[in-house]
mmCIF file of C-alpha atoms in Angstrom:
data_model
loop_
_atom_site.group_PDB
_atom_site.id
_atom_site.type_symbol
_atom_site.label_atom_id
_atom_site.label_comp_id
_atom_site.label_asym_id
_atom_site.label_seq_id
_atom_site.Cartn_x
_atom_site.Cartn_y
_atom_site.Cartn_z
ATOM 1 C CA UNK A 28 0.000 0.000 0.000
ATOM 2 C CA UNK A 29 0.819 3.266 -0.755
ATOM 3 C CA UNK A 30 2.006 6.248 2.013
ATOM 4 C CA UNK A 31 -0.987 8.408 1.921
ATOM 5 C CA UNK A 32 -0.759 12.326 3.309
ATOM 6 C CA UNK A 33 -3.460 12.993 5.774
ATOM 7 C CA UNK A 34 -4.905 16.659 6.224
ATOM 8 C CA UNK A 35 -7.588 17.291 9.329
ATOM 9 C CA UNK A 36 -10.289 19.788 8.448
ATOM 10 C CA UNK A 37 -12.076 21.136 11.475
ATOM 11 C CA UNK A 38 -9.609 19.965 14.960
ATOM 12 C CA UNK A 39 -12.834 19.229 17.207
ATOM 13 C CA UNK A 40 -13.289 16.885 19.993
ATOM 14 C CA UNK A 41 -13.590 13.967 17.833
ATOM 15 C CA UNK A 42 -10.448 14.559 15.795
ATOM 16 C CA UNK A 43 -8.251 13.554 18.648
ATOM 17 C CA UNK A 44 -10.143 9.835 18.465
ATOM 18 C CA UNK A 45 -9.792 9.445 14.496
ATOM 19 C CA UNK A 46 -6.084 11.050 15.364
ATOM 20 C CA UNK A 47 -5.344 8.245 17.919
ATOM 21 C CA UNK A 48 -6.482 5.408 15.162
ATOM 22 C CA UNK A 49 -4.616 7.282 12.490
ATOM 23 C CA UNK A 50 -0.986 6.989 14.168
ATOM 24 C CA UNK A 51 -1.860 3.613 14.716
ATOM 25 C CA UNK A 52 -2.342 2.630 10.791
ATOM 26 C CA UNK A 53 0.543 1.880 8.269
ATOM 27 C CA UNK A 54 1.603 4.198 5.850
ATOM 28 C CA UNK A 55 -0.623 7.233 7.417
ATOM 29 C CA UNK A 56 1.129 10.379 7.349
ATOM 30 C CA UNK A 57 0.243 12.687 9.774
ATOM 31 C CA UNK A 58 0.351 15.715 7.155
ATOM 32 C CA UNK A 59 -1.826 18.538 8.259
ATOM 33 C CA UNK A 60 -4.423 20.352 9.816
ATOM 34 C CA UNK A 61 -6.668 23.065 8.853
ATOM 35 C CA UNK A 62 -8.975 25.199 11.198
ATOM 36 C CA UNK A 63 -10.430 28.846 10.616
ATOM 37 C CA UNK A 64 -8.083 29.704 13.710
ATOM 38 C CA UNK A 65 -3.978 29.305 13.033
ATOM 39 C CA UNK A 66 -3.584 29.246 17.191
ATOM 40 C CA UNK A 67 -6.095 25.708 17.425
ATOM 41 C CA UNK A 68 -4.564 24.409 14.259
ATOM 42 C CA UNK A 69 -0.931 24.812 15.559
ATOM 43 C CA UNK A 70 -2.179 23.312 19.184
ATOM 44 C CA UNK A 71 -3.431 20.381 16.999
ATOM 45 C CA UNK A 72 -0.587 20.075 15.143
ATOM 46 C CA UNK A 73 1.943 20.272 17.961
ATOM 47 C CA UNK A 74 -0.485 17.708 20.184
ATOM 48 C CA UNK A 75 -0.324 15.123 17.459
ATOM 49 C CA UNK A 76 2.464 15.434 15.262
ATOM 50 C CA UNK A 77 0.796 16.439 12.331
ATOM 51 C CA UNK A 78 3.761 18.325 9.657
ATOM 52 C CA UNK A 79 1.754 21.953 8.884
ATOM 53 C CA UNK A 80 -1.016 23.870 10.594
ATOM 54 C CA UNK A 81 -3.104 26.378 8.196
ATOM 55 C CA UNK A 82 -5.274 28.927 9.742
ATOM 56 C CA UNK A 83 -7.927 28.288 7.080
ATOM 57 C CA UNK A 84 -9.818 25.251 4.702
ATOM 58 C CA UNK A 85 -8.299 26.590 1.701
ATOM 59 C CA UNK A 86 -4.633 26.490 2.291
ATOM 60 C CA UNK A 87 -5.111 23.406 3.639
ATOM 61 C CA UNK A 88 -7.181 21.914 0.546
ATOM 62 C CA UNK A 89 -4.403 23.777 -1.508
ATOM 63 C CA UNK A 90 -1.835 22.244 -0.311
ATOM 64 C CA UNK A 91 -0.611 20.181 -3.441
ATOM 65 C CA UNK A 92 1.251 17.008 -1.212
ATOM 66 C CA UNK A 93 -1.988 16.611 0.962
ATOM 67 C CA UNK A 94 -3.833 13.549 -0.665
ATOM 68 C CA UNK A 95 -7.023 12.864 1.839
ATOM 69 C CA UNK A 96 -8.787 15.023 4.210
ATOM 70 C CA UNK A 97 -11.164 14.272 7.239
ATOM 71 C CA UNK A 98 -14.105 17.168 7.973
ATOM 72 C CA UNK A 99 -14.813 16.916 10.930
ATOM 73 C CA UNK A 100 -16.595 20.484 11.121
ATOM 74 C CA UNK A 101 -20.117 20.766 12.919
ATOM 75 C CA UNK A 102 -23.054 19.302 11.207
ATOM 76 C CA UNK A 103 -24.177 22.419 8.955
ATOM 77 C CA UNK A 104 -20.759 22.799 7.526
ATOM 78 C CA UNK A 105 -19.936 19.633 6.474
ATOM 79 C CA UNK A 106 -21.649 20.734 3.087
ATOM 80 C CA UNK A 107 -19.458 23.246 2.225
ATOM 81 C CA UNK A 108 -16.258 22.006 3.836
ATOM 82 C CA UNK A 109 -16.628 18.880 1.442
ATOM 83 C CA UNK A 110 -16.957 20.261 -1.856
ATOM 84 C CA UNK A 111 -13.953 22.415 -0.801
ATOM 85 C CA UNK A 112 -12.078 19.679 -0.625
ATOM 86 C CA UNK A 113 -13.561 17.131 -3.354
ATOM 87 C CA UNK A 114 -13.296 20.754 -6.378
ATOM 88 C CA UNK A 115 -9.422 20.960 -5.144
ATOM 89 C CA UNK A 116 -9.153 17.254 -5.902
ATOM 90 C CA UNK A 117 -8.729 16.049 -2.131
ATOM 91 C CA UNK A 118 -10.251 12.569 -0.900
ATOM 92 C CA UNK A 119 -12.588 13.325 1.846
ATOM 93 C CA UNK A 120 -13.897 11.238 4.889
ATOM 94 C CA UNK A 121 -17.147 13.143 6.241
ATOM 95 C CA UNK A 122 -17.999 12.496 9.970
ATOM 96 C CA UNK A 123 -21.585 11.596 10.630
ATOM 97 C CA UNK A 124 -23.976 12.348 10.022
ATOM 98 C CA UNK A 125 -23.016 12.762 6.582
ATOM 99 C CA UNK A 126 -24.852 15.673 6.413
ATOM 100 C CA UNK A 127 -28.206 17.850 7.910
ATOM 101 C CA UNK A 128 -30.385 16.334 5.076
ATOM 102 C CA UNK A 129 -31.504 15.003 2.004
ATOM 103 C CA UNK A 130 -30.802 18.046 0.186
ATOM 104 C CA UNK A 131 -27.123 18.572 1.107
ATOM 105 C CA UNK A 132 -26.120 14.771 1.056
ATOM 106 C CA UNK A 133 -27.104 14.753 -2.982
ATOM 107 C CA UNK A 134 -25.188 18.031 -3.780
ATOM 108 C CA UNK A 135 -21.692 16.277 -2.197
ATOM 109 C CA UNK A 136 -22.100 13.043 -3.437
ATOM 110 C CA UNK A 137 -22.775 14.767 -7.138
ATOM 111 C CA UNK A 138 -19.930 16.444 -6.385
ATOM 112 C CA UNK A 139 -17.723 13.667 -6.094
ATOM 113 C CA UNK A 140 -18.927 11.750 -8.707
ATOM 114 C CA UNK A 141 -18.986 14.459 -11.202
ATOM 115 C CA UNK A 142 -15.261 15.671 -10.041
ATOM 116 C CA UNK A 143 -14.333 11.954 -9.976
ATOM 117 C CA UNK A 144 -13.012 11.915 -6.454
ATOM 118 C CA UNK A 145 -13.243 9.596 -3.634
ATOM 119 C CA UNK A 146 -16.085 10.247 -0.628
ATOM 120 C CA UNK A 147 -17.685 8.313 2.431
ATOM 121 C CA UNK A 148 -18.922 8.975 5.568
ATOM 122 C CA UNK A 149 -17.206 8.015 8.106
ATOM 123 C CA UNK A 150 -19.667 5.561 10.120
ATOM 124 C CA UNK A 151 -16.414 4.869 12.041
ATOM 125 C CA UNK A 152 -18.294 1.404 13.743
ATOM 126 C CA UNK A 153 -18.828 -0.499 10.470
ATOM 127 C CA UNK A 154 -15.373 -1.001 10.397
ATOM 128 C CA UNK A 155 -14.763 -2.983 13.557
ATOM 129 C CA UNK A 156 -13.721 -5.906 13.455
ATOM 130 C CA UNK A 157 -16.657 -6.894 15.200
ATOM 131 C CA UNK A 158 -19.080 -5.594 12.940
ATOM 132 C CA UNK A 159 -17.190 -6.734 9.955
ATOM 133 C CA UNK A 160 -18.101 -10.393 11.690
ATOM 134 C CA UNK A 161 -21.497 -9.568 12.317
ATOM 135 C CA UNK A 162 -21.936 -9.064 8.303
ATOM 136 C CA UNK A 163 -19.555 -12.371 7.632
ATOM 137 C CA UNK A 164 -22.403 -14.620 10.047
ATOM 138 C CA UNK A 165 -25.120 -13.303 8.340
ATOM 139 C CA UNK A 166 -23.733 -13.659 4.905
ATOM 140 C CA UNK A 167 -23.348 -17.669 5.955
ATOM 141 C CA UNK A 168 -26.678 -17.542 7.421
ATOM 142 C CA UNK A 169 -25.473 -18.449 10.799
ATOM 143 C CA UNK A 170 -29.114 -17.198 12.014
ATOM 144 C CA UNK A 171 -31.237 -17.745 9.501
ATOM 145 C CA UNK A 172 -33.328 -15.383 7.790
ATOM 146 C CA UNK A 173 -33.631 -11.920 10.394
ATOM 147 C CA UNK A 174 -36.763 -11.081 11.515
ATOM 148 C CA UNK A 175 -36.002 -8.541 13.755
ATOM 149 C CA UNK A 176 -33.598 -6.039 14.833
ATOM 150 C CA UNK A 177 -33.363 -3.705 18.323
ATOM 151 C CA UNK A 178 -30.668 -1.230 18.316
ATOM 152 C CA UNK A 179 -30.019 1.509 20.651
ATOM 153 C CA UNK A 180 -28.306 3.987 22.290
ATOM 154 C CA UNK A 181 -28.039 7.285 24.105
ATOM 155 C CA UNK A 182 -27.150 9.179 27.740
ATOM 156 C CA UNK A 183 -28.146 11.559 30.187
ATOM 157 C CA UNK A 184 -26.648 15.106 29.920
ATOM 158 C CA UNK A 185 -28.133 18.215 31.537
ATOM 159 C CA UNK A 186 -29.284 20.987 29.152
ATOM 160 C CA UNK A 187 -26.740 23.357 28.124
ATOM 161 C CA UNK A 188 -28.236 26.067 25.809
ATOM 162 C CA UNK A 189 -25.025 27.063 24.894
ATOM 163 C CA UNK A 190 -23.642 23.788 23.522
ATOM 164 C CA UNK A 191 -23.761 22.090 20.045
ATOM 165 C CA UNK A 192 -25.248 19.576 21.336
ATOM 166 C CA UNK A 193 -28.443 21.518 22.221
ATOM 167 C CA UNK A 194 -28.005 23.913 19.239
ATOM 168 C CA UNK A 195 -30.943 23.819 16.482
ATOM 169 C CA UNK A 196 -28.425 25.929 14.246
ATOM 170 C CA UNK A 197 -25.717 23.445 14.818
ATOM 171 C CA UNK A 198 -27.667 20.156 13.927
ATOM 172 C CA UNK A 199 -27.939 19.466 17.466
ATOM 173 C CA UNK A 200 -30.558 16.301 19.037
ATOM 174 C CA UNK A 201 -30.509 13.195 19.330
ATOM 175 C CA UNK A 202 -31.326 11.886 16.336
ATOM 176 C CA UNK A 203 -27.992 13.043 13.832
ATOM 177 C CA UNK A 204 -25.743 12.998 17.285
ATOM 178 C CA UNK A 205 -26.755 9.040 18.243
ATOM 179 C CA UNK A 206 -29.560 7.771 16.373
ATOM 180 C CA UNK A 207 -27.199 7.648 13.148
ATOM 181 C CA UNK A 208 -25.424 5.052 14.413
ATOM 182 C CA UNK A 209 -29.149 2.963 14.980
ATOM 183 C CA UNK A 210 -30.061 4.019 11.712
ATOM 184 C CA UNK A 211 -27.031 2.574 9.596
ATOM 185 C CA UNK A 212 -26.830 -0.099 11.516
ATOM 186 C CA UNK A 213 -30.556 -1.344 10.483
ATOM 187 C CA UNK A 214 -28.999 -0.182 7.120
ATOM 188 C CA UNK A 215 -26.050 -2.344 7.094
ATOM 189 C CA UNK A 216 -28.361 -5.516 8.783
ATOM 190 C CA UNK A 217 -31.384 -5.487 5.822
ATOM 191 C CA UNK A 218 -29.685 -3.741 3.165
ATOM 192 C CA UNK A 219 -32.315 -1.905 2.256
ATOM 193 C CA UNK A 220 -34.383 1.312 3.493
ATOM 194 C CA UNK A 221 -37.740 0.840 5.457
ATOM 195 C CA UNK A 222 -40.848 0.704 3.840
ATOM 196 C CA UNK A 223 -43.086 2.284 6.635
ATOM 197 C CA UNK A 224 -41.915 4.308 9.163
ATOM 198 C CA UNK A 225 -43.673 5.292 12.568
ATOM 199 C CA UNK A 226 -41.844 7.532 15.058
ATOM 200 C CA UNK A 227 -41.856 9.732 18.414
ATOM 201 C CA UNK A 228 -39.378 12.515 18.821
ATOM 202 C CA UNK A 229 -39.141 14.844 21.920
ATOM 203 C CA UNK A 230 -38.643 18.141 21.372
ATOM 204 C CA UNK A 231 -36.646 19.979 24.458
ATOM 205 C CA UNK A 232 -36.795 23.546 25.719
ATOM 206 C CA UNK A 233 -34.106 24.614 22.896
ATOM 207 C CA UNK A 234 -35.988 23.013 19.905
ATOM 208 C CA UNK A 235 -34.064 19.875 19.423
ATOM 209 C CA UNK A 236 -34.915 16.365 19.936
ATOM 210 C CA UNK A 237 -33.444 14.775 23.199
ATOM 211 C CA UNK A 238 -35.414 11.982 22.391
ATOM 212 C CA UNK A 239 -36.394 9.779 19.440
ATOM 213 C CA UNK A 240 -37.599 6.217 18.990
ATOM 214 C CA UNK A 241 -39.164 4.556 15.693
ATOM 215 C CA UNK A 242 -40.604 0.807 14.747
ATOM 216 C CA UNK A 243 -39.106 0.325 11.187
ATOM 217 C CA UNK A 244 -41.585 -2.005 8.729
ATOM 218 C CA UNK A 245 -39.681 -3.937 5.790
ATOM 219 C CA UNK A 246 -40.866 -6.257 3.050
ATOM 220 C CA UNK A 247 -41.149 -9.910 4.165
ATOM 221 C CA UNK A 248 -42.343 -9.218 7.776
ATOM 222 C CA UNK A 249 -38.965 -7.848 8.919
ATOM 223 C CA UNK A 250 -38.813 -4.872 11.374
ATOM 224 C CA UNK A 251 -36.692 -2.676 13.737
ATOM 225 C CA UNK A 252 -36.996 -0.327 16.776
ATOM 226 C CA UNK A 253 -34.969 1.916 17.531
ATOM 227 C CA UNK A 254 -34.504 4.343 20.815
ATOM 228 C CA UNK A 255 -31.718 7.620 21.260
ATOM 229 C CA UNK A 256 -31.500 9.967 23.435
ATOM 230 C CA UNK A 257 -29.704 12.682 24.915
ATOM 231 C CA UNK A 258 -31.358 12.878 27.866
ATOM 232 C CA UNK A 259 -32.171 9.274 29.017
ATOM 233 C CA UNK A 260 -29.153 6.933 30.008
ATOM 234 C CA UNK A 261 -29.862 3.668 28.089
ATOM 235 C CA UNK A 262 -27.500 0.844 27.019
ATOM 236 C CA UNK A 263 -25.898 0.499 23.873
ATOM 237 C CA UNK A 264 -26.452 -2.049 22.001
ATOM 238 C CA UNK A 265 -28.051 -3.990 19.198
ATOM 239 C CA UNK A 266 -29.540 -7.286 19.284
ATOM 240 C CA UNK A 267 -30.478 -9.458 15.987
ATOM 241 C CA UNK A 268 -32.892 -11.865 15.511
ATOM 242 C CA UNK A 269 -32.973 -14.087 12.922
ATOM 243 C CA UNK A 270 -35.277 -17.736 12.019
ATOM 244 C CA UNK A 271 -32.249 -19.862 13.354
ATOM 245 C CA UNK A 272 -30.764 -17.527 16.321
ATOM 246 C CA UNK A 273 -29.661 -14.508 17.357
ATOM 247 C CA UNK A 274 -26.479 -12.229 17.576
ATOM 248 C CA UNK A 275 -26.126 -9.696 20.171
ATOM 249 C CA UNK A 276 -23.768 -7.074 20.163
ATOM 250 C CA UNK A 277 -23.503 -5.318 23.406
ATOM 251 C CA UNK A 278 -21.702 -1.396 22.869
ATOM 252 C CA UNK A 279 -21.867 -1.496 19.254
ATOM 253 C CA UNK A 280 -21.102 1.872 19.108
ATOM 254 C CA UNK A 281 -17.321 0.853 19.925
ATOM 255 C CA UNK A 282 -18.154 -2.870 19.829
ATOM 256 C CA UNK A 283 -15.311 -5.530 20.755
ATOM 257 C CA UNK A 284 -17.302 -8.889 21.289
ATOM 258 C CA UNK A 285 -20.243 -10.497 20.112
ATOM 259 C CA UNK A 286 -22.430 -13.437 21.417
ATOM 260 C CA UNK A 287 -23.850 -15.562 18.848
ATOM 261 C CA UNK A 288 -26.523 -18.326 19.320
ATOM 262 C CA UNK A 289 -28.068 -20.518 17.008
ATOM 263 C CA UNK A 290 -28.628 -24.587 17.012
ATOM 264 C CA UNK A 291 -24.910 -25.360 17.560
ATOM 265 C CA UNK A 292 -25.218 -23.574 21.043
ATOM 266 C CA UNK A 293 -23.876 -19.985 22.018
ATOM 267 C CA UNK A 294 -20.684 -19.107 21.592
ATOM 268 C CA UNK A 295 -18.695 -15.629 23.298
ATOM 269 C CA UNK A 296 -16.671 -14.091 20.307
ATOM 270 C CA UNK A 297 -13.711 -11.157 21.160
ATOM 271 C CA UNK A 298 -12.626 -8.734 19.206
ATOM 272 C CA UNK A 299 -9.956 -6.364 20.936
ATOM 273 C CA UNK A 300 -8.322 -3.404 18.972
ATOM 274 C CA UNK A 301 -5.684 -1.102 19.746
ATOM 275 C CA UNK A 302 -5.936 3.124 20.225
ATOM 276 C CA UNK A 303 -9.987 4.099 19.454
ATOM 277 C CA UNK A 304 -11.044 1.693 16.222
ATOM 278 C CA UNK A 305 -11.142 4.793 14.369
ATOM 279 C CA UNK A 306 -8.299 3.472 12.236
ATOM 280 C CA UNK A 307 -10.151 0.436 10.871
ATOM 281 C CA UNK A 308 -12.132 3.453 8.454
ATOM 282 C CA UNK A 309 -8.701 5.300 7.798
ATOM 283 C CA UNK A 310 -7.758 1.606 6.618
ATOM 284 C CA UNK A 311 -10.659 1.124 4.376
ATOM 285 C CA UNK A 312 -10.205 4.901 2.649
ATOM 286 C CA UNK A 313 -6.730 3.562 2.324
ATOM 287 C CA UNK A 314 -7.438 0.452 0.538
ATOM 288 C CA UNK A 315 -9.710 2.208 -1.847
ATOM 289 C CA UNK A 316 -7.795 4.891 -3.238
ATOM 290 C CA UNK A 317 -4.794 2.150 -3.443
ATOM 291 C CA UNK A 318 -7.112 0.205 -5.955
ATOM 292 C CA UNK A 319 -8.896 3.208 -7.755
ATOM 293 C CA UNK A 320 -12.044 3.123 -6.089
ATOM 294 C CA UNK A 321 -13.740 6.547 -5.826
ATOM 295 C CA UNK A 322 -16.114 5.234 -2.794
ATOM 296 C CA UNK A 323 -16.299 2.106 -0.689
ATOM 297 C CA UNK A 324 -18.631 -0.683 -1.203
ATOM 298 C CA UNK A 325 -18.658 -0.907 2.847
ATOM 299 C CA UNK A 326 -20.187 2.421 3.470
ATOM 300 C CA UNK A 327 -21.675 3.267 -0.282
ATOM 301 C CA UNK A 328 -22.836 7.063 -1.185
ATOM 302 C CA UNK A 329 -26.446 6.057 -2.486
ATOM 303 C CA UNK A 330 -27.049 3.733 1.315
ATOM 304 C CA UNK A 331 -25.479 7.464 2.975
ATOM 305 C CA UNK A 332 -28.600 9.525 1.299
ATOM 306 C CA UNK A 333 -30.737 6.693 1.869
ATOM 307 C CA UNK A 334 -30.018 7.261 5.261
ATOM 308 C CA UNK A 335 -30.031 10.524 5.295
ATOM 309 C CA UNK A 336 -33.429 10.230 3.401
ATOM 310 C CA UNK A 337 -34.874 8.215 6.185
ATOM 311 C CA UNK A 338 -33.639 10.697 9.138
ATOM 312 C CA UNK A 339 -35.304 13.622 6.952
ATOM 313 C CA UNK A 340 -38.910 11.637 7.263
ATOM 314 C CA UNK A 341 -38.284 11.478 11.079
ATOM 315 C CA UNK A 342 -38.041 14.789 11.051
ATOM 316 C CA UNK A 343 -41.136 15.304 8.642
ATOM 317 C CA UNK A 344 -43.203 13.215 10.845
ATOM 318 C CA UNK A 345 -41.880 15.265 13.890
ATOM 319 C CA UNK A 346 -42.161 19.053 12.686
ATOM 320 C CA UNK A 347 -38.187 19.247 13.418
ATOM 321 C CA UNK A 348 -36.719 21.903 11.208
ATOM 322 C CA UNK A 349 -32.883 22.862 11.276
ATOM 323 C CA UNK A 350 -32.200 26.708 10.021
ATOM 324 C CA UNK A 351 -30.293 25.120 7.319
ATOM 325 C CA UNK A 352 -33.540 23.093 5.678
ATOM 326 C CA UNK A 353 -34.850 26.226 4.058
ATOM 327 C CA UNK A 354 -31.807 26.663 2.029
ATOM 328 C CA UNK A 355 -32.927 23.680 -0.272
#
């Protein structure tokens, strides 16, 4: 493989995670960083080991050596900070959620395509080796047919007006925070986008949801519930049911071990990693730009908007509007 040049757009909180799983991961140069202030991009630079700091997106996407990029902006900006990067010819990883909605999501995966240029969205957890066994039972039908799927996720913090988290302007709730992570899960478990949708979202005293739970209705009697929150402590995890058994993945949201039972009994499967798991994604972009690949058959563009699609009729459902919706 190939020594790829890695920039960081946006040094946040969860930059120092994909950070730890980058220095972790052969042939992953710690290049640059770029951040609208030169002080945080130099304090991220110095922390990690990263070559240059820029004190703005486009001296970093200009920089002719730097061959992928990770946004890692707030929600709202990952728009722009994307096709930035993807019109200057830069591979980009987007955190999730990809982006706010529908309507943004098609406008950066266009822009990929039609630039030629490699994008996904960095759903971090499908790459765990974990996960990755999760998909290689069900692909040798270890539990039969599923039926069913439970997946959730969430945790009690007080309300803090002045945080992103809490922020209609910033994308804030439950739902894009922690229900993504349900949401692509049931995505990466039927392969395929829910027929009928029913859900419950609670708004809070700053407009966003701290709440959300939906029953998910697929073709051949399959279905899925769901429950985030923001405001409710509840365990993580995701439990599948299939005809012949049933896999159970406690913490999937950094998942290490898995407990599979079908006819041959139940068996306790481990998966440790190193650093944060963030690297296994930073692997997979790696793999695919080695071979040509201008997006990654793990984490597709077209499943990202139908994703994306499916959070925006949660929303509909709900009344929950983000500023950024009336822009198109």
């Amino acid at each position: 493989m190939a020594k790829y040049k890695w920039g960081i757009l946006g040094p946040g909180m969860i930059t120092h995670k994909f950070t730890a799983g980058l220095k972790v991961t052969p042939d992953a140069e710690l290049y640059a960083v770029g951040s609208r202030d030169l002080g945080r991009a130099e304090a991220f630079a110095k922390q990690h080991g990263f070559a240059k700091a820029y004190g703005s997106y486009q001296e970093l996407v200009e920089d002719k050596e730097l061959d992928i990029v990770y946004v890692a902006t707030p929600h709202p900006q990952h728009e722009e900070a994307a096709l930035l990067c993807l019109k200057h010819g830069k591979g980009v990883i987007c955190e999730k959620p990809f982006a706010v909605n529908t309507a943004q999501t098609r406008r950066m995966i266009d822009c990929a395509r039609s630039q030629g240029v490699f994008l996904m969205e960095a759903m971090w957890t499908r790459f765990l080796p974990a996960i990755c066994k999760v998909r290689e039972l069900l692909a040798e039908d270890a539990i039969g047919q599923v039926r069913h799927v439970y997946s959730g996720n969430g945790f009690r913090t007080e309300v803090r007006p002045e945080s992103r988290l809490f922020s209609l302007a910033y994308g804030g709730g439950a739902l894009l925070d922690m229900g993504i992570y349900n949401l692509s899960f049931c995505s990466m478990i039927f392969g395929k986008a829910p027929a009928r949708i029913q859900s419950q979202i609670s708004i809070g005293s700053t407009g966003v949801d701290e709440e959300c739970s939906a029953l998910f209705s697929y073709d051949e009697h399959q279905s899925a519930q769901l429950y985030t929150a923001i405001r409710v402590a509840n365990r993580h995890g995701a439990l599948i049911l299939g005809e012949k058994g049933s896999i159970y993945v406690p913490n999937f949201g950094g998942a290490s071990s898995l407990t599979l039972q079908n006819q041959e009994g139940t068996k306790e499967l481990e998966f440790p990693y190193e650093a944060t798991g963030y690297q296994f994604e930073a692997q997979e972009v790696m793999r695919c730009l080695d071979e040509g690949l201008k997006e990654s058959a793990v984490m597709p563009l077209d499943e990202t908007l139908a994703i994306i699609q499916t959070m925006d009729q949660i929303r509909k459902q709900n009344g929950l509007r983000y500023p950024c919706d009336e822009e198109g």
